[in-house]
Amino acid sequence: MMEKIRKKNPMPFNLPRRLQRMGDLTYNLWWVWNLDAQSLFKYIDNLLWDEVNHNPILFLQQVQRPLLNKAVQDLYFLEKLDAVVEKFDTYLAAKETWFKTTYPDLEDELIAYFSFEFGLHESLPVYAGGLGILSGDHLKTASDLGMPLVGVGFIYKEGYFMQSISEDGWQDTRNYYLNFDEIPVIPLLDENGKPVMTSVDLPGRTVFARIWQVNVGRVELYLLDSDLEENSPNDRQLTSRLYSNDLDVRISQEILLGIGGVRALRLMGLKPKVWHMNEGHSAFLALERISEIIAAGKTFDEAAEIVKENNVFTTHTPVPAGNDQFPIWLIDKYFAQTWPKLNISRDQFIDLGRQAQSWGDSFVMPVLALKLSNQRNAVSKLHGEVSRGMWQWLWPGVSKENVPITHITNGIHTGTWIGRQMNDLFKKYLGSDWQDRADDVEMWNNLDLIPDHELWAVRKHLKRKLTIFCNERARKMWKSGNYHPIQVVASGVLMEPYSLTIGFARRFATYKRANLILNDYERLLKIVTNERMPVQIIFAGKAHPADEPGKLLIQQVYRAVKDARMGGRLIFLEDYDMNVARLMVQGVDIWLNTPRRPNEASGTSGMKAALNGGINFSILDGWWREGYNGKNGWPIGDHVDFQDTYQQDQIESRELYETLENEIIPLYYQSRSADNLPNEWIAMVKESIRSNAPLFSTQRMVKEYMKMLYLPATENIIENKPVKTKKGG
Ligand SMILES: *Cc1c(COP(=O)(O)O)cnc(C)c1O
């Protein structure tokens, strides 16, 4: 069944004619990675732009009419506007993309990319963290490369949550309520103007979901939303929040994403050739595709073979307990109706997701995904090794090295994470098209052309921006009258832009060890408050609301932040989101990451810091194990894993302090040349950018997905002719 679908930008603005196209810009997230487009809004009203959290729709709704009228008279502005609009139109219409040139025969072969969350921008808060940011960066890059890809996920009306920290360091949470008139979502409607609805059968009822489209450059993202009159009050809440701890909600969401997502694409008449499950949450999509093929007359085994051929699965979890899984009774509850339809027994069904004996009895989504895809990958080299070990039992008799899970190391979308002034500098010395060649290793050698003083001026500017942000947030808190003075201090009122500044921002989960640097408290105190060579440390990050140990970790860090003896040099920035992340990765000198190896599958925030000239100082885990080359930053620990975690913390924290005291701090402060430039530090900044930026870009990453996984998944299609490619890609 395919419906006729209407899509029309809602356009809730009343703009002067000459500014109409600004309205178009707001309904495509292209502006998120085009700084010139953002400048248009900032130019009209810089303060409002910050006030509306960089949301251009809200901006155009709230901006004062006289300011718009003034813009209409401003030739400089109009010239900028026309240039941006032309760039936007050219981008959307482009014929010569990387994809079209490299794979001319594959233009019509659609790739469907399923993910539980998509982090595209802070003004569309439907993400929780790393997985979402990666999905968002994947879509943006697919758009840049001209890849025929669509995304499928959820719009969470209440987002993840907003965080504030109480005076005694406890994490308080508040929910958002998204106003759909203020976000760039386009409703998919049928001929009668009613929402197009997909549906799934859950125990005793059918649950419906409507579909919202978000334009991400040339890529379309479809977000499902169950808040419909047709559903019971409980089901209307189904897609309200991310990562519910209620297993009934979780499994219902995953059924809706996987099965409802396939049906949504069918409603639109789409026939993807490649189905990418980013993490196991969407693995039920394989079952829906099997049902479709069985309905066309094949057996379960035949259908499973066909489906596997063009499924791609990416695992992100290096620990068995971290894998998304459900108790067997819940599978009985939700799927008893399904196995007869698939012509298999209950046991055969349960076997599709059955856990290894030693891990207890549960139905594991990554197991389902691994069994029903022929293309599988982990997200860094080390994570590949760990994953092959973890899942070896699924391939009895196969040696660990030969377990068929490859790796594609994560990356970041350059245009999203680059600081404005750094972008200008790269344009000047690497070429105005440098972002299109972000994965070109040779190009980055031209960094040597940048004079030290210019690079250092940009670094100082970015740190000053971060400082001002912290100061202003603290000022707002103080002025609101709702905060204790100590909370104002903790927010960075005493932060200044001259000291060596370390950033630590990530989810507060215990394995990430935000408290490793507090291990020897007195030693840290000395380091931080050294009058000649002071150090500032900025912490940020949320704990999952149900993660008590994570919240205790925040409290422990906050206690140190509040300690007067630290002199206000430790800071906790509340409510870590993409905005805070951008300011931090662009502004700090050192990016610190101290996970318990090998628990960090990849990590990406350090890549963002490196792109902007921050230097990584981290455990050799995840991406940094590949990124560290002996001269582009500092390692903590060695290439070893520990059995005894207490011992591990002792050894690694000691090394952390030693490297800080003996190498990092002296290099930053003591190598000043006559012109007051820390030349050796700047040399390392250059090496950090040069070595990391091309390798850990999503340009490199998405091209690898194409070559290593999507292409085989396309070629595998049983009925299909083999595909020719012009060049290797
Ligand atoms: C980049 C990013 C992450 C992921 O960073 P990690 O290195 O995996 O901790 C999480 N949250 C936000 C807001 C980010 O921008």
Coordinates of N, CA, C and O in Angstrom, one line a residue, residues 225-317:
D225 N 6.2 9.2 15.8 CA 5.6 9.9 16.9 C 4.3 9.2 17.2 O 3.4 9.2 16.4
S226 N 4.2 8.6 18.4 CA 2.9 7.9 18.7 C 1.9 8.8 19.4 O 0.9 8.2 19.8
D227 N 2.1 10.0 19.5 CA 1.2 10.9 20.2 C 0.0 11.2 19.3 O -0.1 12.3 18.8
L228 N -0.9 10.3 19.3 CA -2.1 10.4 18.3 C -3.4 10.0 19.1 O -3.3 9.1 19.9
E229 N -4.5 10.6 18.7 CA -5.7 10.3 19.3 C -6.1 8.9 19.2 O -6.8 8.3 20.0
E230 N -5.6 8.2 18.1 CA -6.0 6.8 17.9 C -5.4 5.9 18.9 O -5.8 4.8 19.1
N231 N -4.4 6.4 19.7 CA -3.8 5.5 20.7 C -4.3 5.8 22.1 O -4.8 6.9 22.4
S232 N -4.1 4.8 22.9 CA -4.5 4.9 24.3 C -3.5 5.9 25.0 O -2.4 6.2 24.5
P233 N -3.9 6.5 26.1 CA -3.0 7.5 26.8 C -1.6 7.0 27.0 O -0.6 7.7 26.8
N234 N -1.5 5.7 27.4 CA -0.2 5.1 27.6 C 0.6 5.0 26.3 O 1.8 5.4 26.3
D235 N 0.0 4.6 25.3 CA 0.7 4.5 24.0 C 1.1 5.8 23.4 O 2.0 6.0 22.7
R236 N 0.3 6.8 23.7 CA 0.6 8.2 23.3 C 1.9 8.6 23.9 O 2.7 9.4 23.3
Q237 N 2.3 8.1 25.1 CA 3.5 8.4 25.7 C 4.7 7.6 25.2 O 5.9 7.8 25.6
L238 N 4.4 6.6 24.4 CA 5.5 5.7 24.0 C 6.7 6.3 23.5 O 7.8 5.9 23.8
T239 N 6.6 7.3 22.7 CA 7.8 8.0 22.1 C 8.1 9.3 22.8 O 8.7 10.1 22.2
S240 N 7.7 9.4 24.0 CA 8.0 10.7 24.7 C 9.4 10.9 25.1 O 10.0 12.0 25.1
R241 N 10.0 9.8 25.6 CA 11.4 9.9 26.2 C 12.4 8.9 25.7 O 12.0 7.8 25.3
L242 N 13.6 9.3 25.8 CA 14.7 8.4 25.4 C 15.1 7.5 26.6 O 15.1 7.9 27.7
Y243 N 15.5 6.3 26.2 CA 16.0 5.3 27.2 C 15.3 5.2 28.5 O 15.8 5.4 29.6
S244 N 14.0 4.8 28.3 CA 13.2 4.5 29.5 C 13.7 3.2 30.1 O 14.3 2.4 29.5
N245 N 13.6 3.1 31.5 CA 14.0 1.9 32.2 C 12.9 0.9 32.2 O 13.1 -0.2 32.7
D246 N 11.7 1.3 31.8 CA 10.6 0.4 31.8 C 10.7 -0.6 30.6 O 10.6 -0.1 29.5
L247 N 10.8 -1.9 30.9 CA 11.1 -2.8 29.8 C 9.9 -2.9 28.8 O 10.2 -3.1 27.7
D248 N 8.7 -2.8 29.4 CA 7.6 -2.8 28.4 C 7.6 -1.6 27.4 O 7.3 -1.8 26.3
V249 N 8.0 -0.5 28.0 CA 8.1 0.7 27.1 C 9.3 0.5 26.1 O 9.1 0.7 24.9
R250 N 10.4 0.0 26.6 CA 11.6 -0.2 25.8 C 11.3 -1.2 24.6 O 11.6 -0.9 23.4
I251 N 10.7 -2.3 24.9 CA 10.5 -3.3 23.9 C 9.4 -2.8 22.9 O 9.5 -3.0 21.7
S252 N 8.4 -2.0 23.4 CA 7.4 -1.5 22.5 C 8.0 -0.5 21.6 O 7.7 -0.4 20.4
Q253 N 8.9 0.4 22.1 CA 9.6 1.3 21.3 C 10.4 0.6 20.2 O 10.4 1.1 19.0
E254 N 11.1 -0.4 20.6 CA 12.0 -1.1 19.6 C 11.2 -1.8 18.5 O 11.6 -1.9 17.4
I255 N 10.0 -2.3 18.9 CA 9.1 -2.9 17.9 C 8.6 -1.8 17.0 O 8.6 -2.0 15.8
L256 N 8.3 -0.7 17.6 CA 7.8 0.4 16.7 C 8.9 0.9 15.8 O 8.6 1.2 14.6
L257 N 10.1 1.1 16.3 CA 11.2 1.5 15.5 C 11.5 0.5 14.3 O 11.5 0.9 13.2
G258 N 11.7 -0.7 14.7 CA 12.1 -1.7 13.7 C 11.0 -2.1 12.7 O 11.1 -1.9 11.5
I259 N 9.9 -2.5 13.3 CA 8.8 -3.0 12.4 C 8.0 -1.8 11.9 O 7.8 -1.7 10.7
G260 N 7.7 -0.9 12.8 CA 6.9 0.3 12.3 C 7.7 1.1 11.3 O 7.2 1.8 10.4
G261 N 9.1 1.1 11.6 CA 9.9 1.9 10.7 C 9.9 1.4 9.3 O 9.9 2.1 8.3
V262 N 10.0 0.0 9.1 CA 10.0 -0.6 7.8 C 8.7 -0.2 7.1 O 8.6 0.2 6.0
R263 N 7.6 -0.4 7.9 CA 6.3 -0.1 7.3 C 6.1 1.4 6.9 O 5.5 1.7 5.9
A264 N 6.7 2.3 7.7 CA 6.7 3.7 7.3 C 7.3 3.9 6.0 O 6.8 4.6 5.1
L265 N 8.5 3.3 5.8 CA 9.2 3.5 4.5 C 8.3 2.9 3.4 O 8.3 3.5 2.3
R266 N 7.7 1.8 3.6 CA 6.8 1.2 2.6 C 5.7 2.1 2.3 O 5.3 2.2 1.1
L267 N 5.1 2.8 3.3 CA 4.0 3.7 3.0 C 4.4 4.8 2.1 O 3.6 5.3 1.3
M268 N 5.7 5.2 2.1 CA 6.2 6.2 1.3 C 6.7 5.6 -0.1 O 7.2 6.4 -0.9
G269 N 6.5 4.3 -0.2 CA 6.9 3.7 -1.5 C 8.3 3.5 -1.7 O 8.9 3.3 -2.8
L270 N 9.1 3.5 -0.5 CA 10.5 3.3 -0.6 C 10.9 1.9 -0.5 O 10.4 1.1 0.2
K271 N 11.9 1.5 -1.3 CA 12.4 0.1 -1.3 C 13.9 0.1 -1.1 O 14.7 0.0 -2.1
P272 N 14.4 0.3 0.1 CA 15.8 0.4 0.3 C 16.5 -0.9 -0.1 O 15.9 -2.0 0.1
K273 N 17.7 -0.8 -0.6 CA 18.5 -1.9 -0.9 C 19.4 -2.3 0.2 O 19.7 -3.5 0.4
V274 N 19.8 -1.4 1.0 CA 20.6 -1.6 2.2 C 19.9 -1.2 3.4 O 19.3 -0.1 3.5
W275 N 20.0 -2.0 4.5 CA 19.3 -1.7 5.8 C 20.3 -1.6 6.8 O 20.9 -2.7 7.2
H276 N 20.6 -0.5 7.4 CA 21.7 -0.3 8.4 C 21.1 -0.1 9.8 O 20.3 0.8 10.0
M277 N 21.4 -1.1 10.6 CA 20.9 -1.0 12.0 C 22.1 -0.4 12.8 O 23.1 -1.1 13.1
N278 N 21.9 0.8 13.3 CA 23.0 1.5 14.1 C 22.7 1.1 15.5 O 21.8 1.7 16.2
E279 N 23.4 0.1 16.1 CA 23.1 -0.5 17.4 C 21.9 -1.4 17.3 O 21.1 -1.4 16.3
G280 N 21.7 -2.3 18.3 CA 20.7 -3.3 18.2 C 19.2 -2.9 18.4 O 18.3 -3.7 18.1
H281 N 19.0 -1.6 18.8 CA 17.6 -1.2 19.1 C 16.6 -1.4 17.9 O 15.5 -1.6 18.1
S282 N 17.1 -1.4 16.7 CA 16.2 -1.4 15.5 C 16.2 -2.8 14.9 O 15.7 -3.0 13.8
A283 N 16.8 -3.8 15.6 CA 17.0 -5.1 15.0 C 15.7 -5.8 14.6 O 15.7 -6.7 13.7
F284 N 14.6 -5.5 15.2 CA 13.3 -6.1 14.8 C 13.0 -5.8 13.3 O 12.1 -6.5 12.8
L285 N 13.7 -4.9 12.7 CA 13.4 -4.6 11.3 C 13.7 -5.8 10.5 O 13.0 -6.0 9.5
A286 N 14.6 -6.6 10.9 CA 14.9 -7.8 10.1 C 13.7 -8.8 10.1 O 13.4 -9.4 9.1
L287 N 13.0 -8.8 11.3 CA 11.8 -9.7 11.3 C 10.7 -9.3 10.4 O 10.1 -10.1 9.7
E288 N 10.6 -8.0 10.3 CA 9.5 -7.4 9.4 C 9.9 -7.7 8.0 O 9.0 -8.1 7.2
R289 N 11.1 -7.6 7.6 CA 11.5 -7.9 6.3 C 11.4 -9.3 5.9 O 11.0 -9.7 4.9
I290 N 11.6 -10.2 6.9 CA 11.4 -11.6 6.7 C 10.0 -11.9 6.5 O 9.6 -12.7 5.6
S291 N 9.1 -11.3 7.3 CA 7.6 -11.5 7.1 C 7.2 -11.1 5.7 O 6.4 -11.8 5.1
E292 N 7.7 -10.0 5.2 CA 7.4 -9.5 3.9 C 7.7 -10.6 2.9 O 6.9 -10.9 2.0
I293 N 8.9 -11.2 3.0 CA 9.3 -12.2 2.0 C 8.6 -13.5 2.2 O 8.2 -14.1 1.2
I294 N 8.3 -13.8 3.4 CA 7.4 -15.1 3.6 C 6.1 -14.9 3.0 O 5.5 -15.8 2.3
A295 N 5.5 -13.7 3.1 CA 4.2 -13.4 2.5 C 4.3 -13.6 1.0 O 3.3 -13.8 0.4
A296 N 5.5 -13.4 0.5 CA 5.6 -13.5 -1.0 C 5.9 -15.0 -1.4 O 6.3 -15.3 -2.5
G297 N 5.9 -15.9 -0.4 CA 5.9 -17.3 -0.7 C 7.2 -18.1 -0.4 O 7.4 -19.2 -0.7
K298 N 8.2 -17.4 0.3 CA 9.4 -18.1 0.7 C 9.2 -18.8 2.1 O 8.4 -18.4 2.9
T299 N 10.2 -19.7 2.4 CA 10.2 -20.2 3.8 C 11.0 -19.3 4.7 O 11.6 -18.3 4.2
F300 N 10.9 -19.6 6.0 CA 11.6 -18.7 6.9 C 13.1 -18.7 6.6 O 13.8 -17.6 6.5
D301 N 13.7 -19.9 6.4 CA 15.1 -19.9 6.1 C 15.5 -19.2 4.9 O 16.6 -18.5 4.8
E302 N 14.7 -19.4 3.8 CA 15.1 -18.6 2.6 C 15.0 -17.1 2.8 O 15.8 -16.4 2.3
A303 N 13.9 -16.7 3.5 CA 13.7 -15.3 3.7 C 14.9 -14.7 4.5 O 15.4 -13.7 4.3
A304 N 15.3 -15.5 5.6 CA 16.4 -15.0 6.4 C 17.6 -14.8 5.6 O 18.4 -13.9 5.8
E305 N 17.9 -15.8 4.7 CA 19.1 -15.7 3.9 C 19.1 -14.4 3.0 O 20.1 -13.7 2.9
I306 N 17.9 -14.1 2.5 CA 17.8 -12.9 1.6 C 18.0 -11.6 2.4 O 18.7 -10.7 2.1
V307 N 17.4 -11.6 3.6 CA 17.4 -10.4 4.4 C 18.8 -10.1 4.9 O 19.3 -9.0 4.9
K308 N 19.5 -11.2 5.3 CA 20.9 -11.0 5.8 C 21.8 -10.4 4.8 O 22.7 -9.6 5.2
E309 N 21.6 -10.7 3.5 CA 22.5 -10.3 2.5 C 22.6 -8.8 2.4 O 23.6 -8.2 2.2
N310 N 21.5 -8.1 2.7 CA 21.6 -6.6 2.6 C 21.3 -5.9 3.9 O 21.0 -4.7 4.0
N311 N 21.5 -6.6 5.0 CA 21.5 -5.9 6.3 C 22.9 -5.6 6.8 O 23.8 -6.4 6.6
V312 N 23.0 -4.4 7.4 CA 24.3 -4.0 8.0 C 24.1 -3.7 9.5 O 23.1 -3.1 9.8
F313 N 25.0 -4.2 10.3 CA 24.8 -4.0 11.7 C 26.0 -3.4 12.4 O 27.1 -3.9 12.2
T314 N 25.9 -2.3 13.1 CA 27.0 -1.7 13.8 C 26.8 -1.9 15.3 O 25.8 -1.4 15.9
T315 N 27.8 -2.5 16.0 CA 27.7 -2.7 17.4 C 28.5 -1.6 18.1 O 29.5 -1.1 17.5
H316 N 28.0 -1.1 19.2 CA 28.7 0.0 19.9 C 29.1 -0.4 21.3 O 29.5 0.5 22.1
T317 N 28.9 -1.6 21.7 CA 28.9 -2.0 23.1 C 30.0 -3.0 23.4 O 30.0 -4.1 22.8

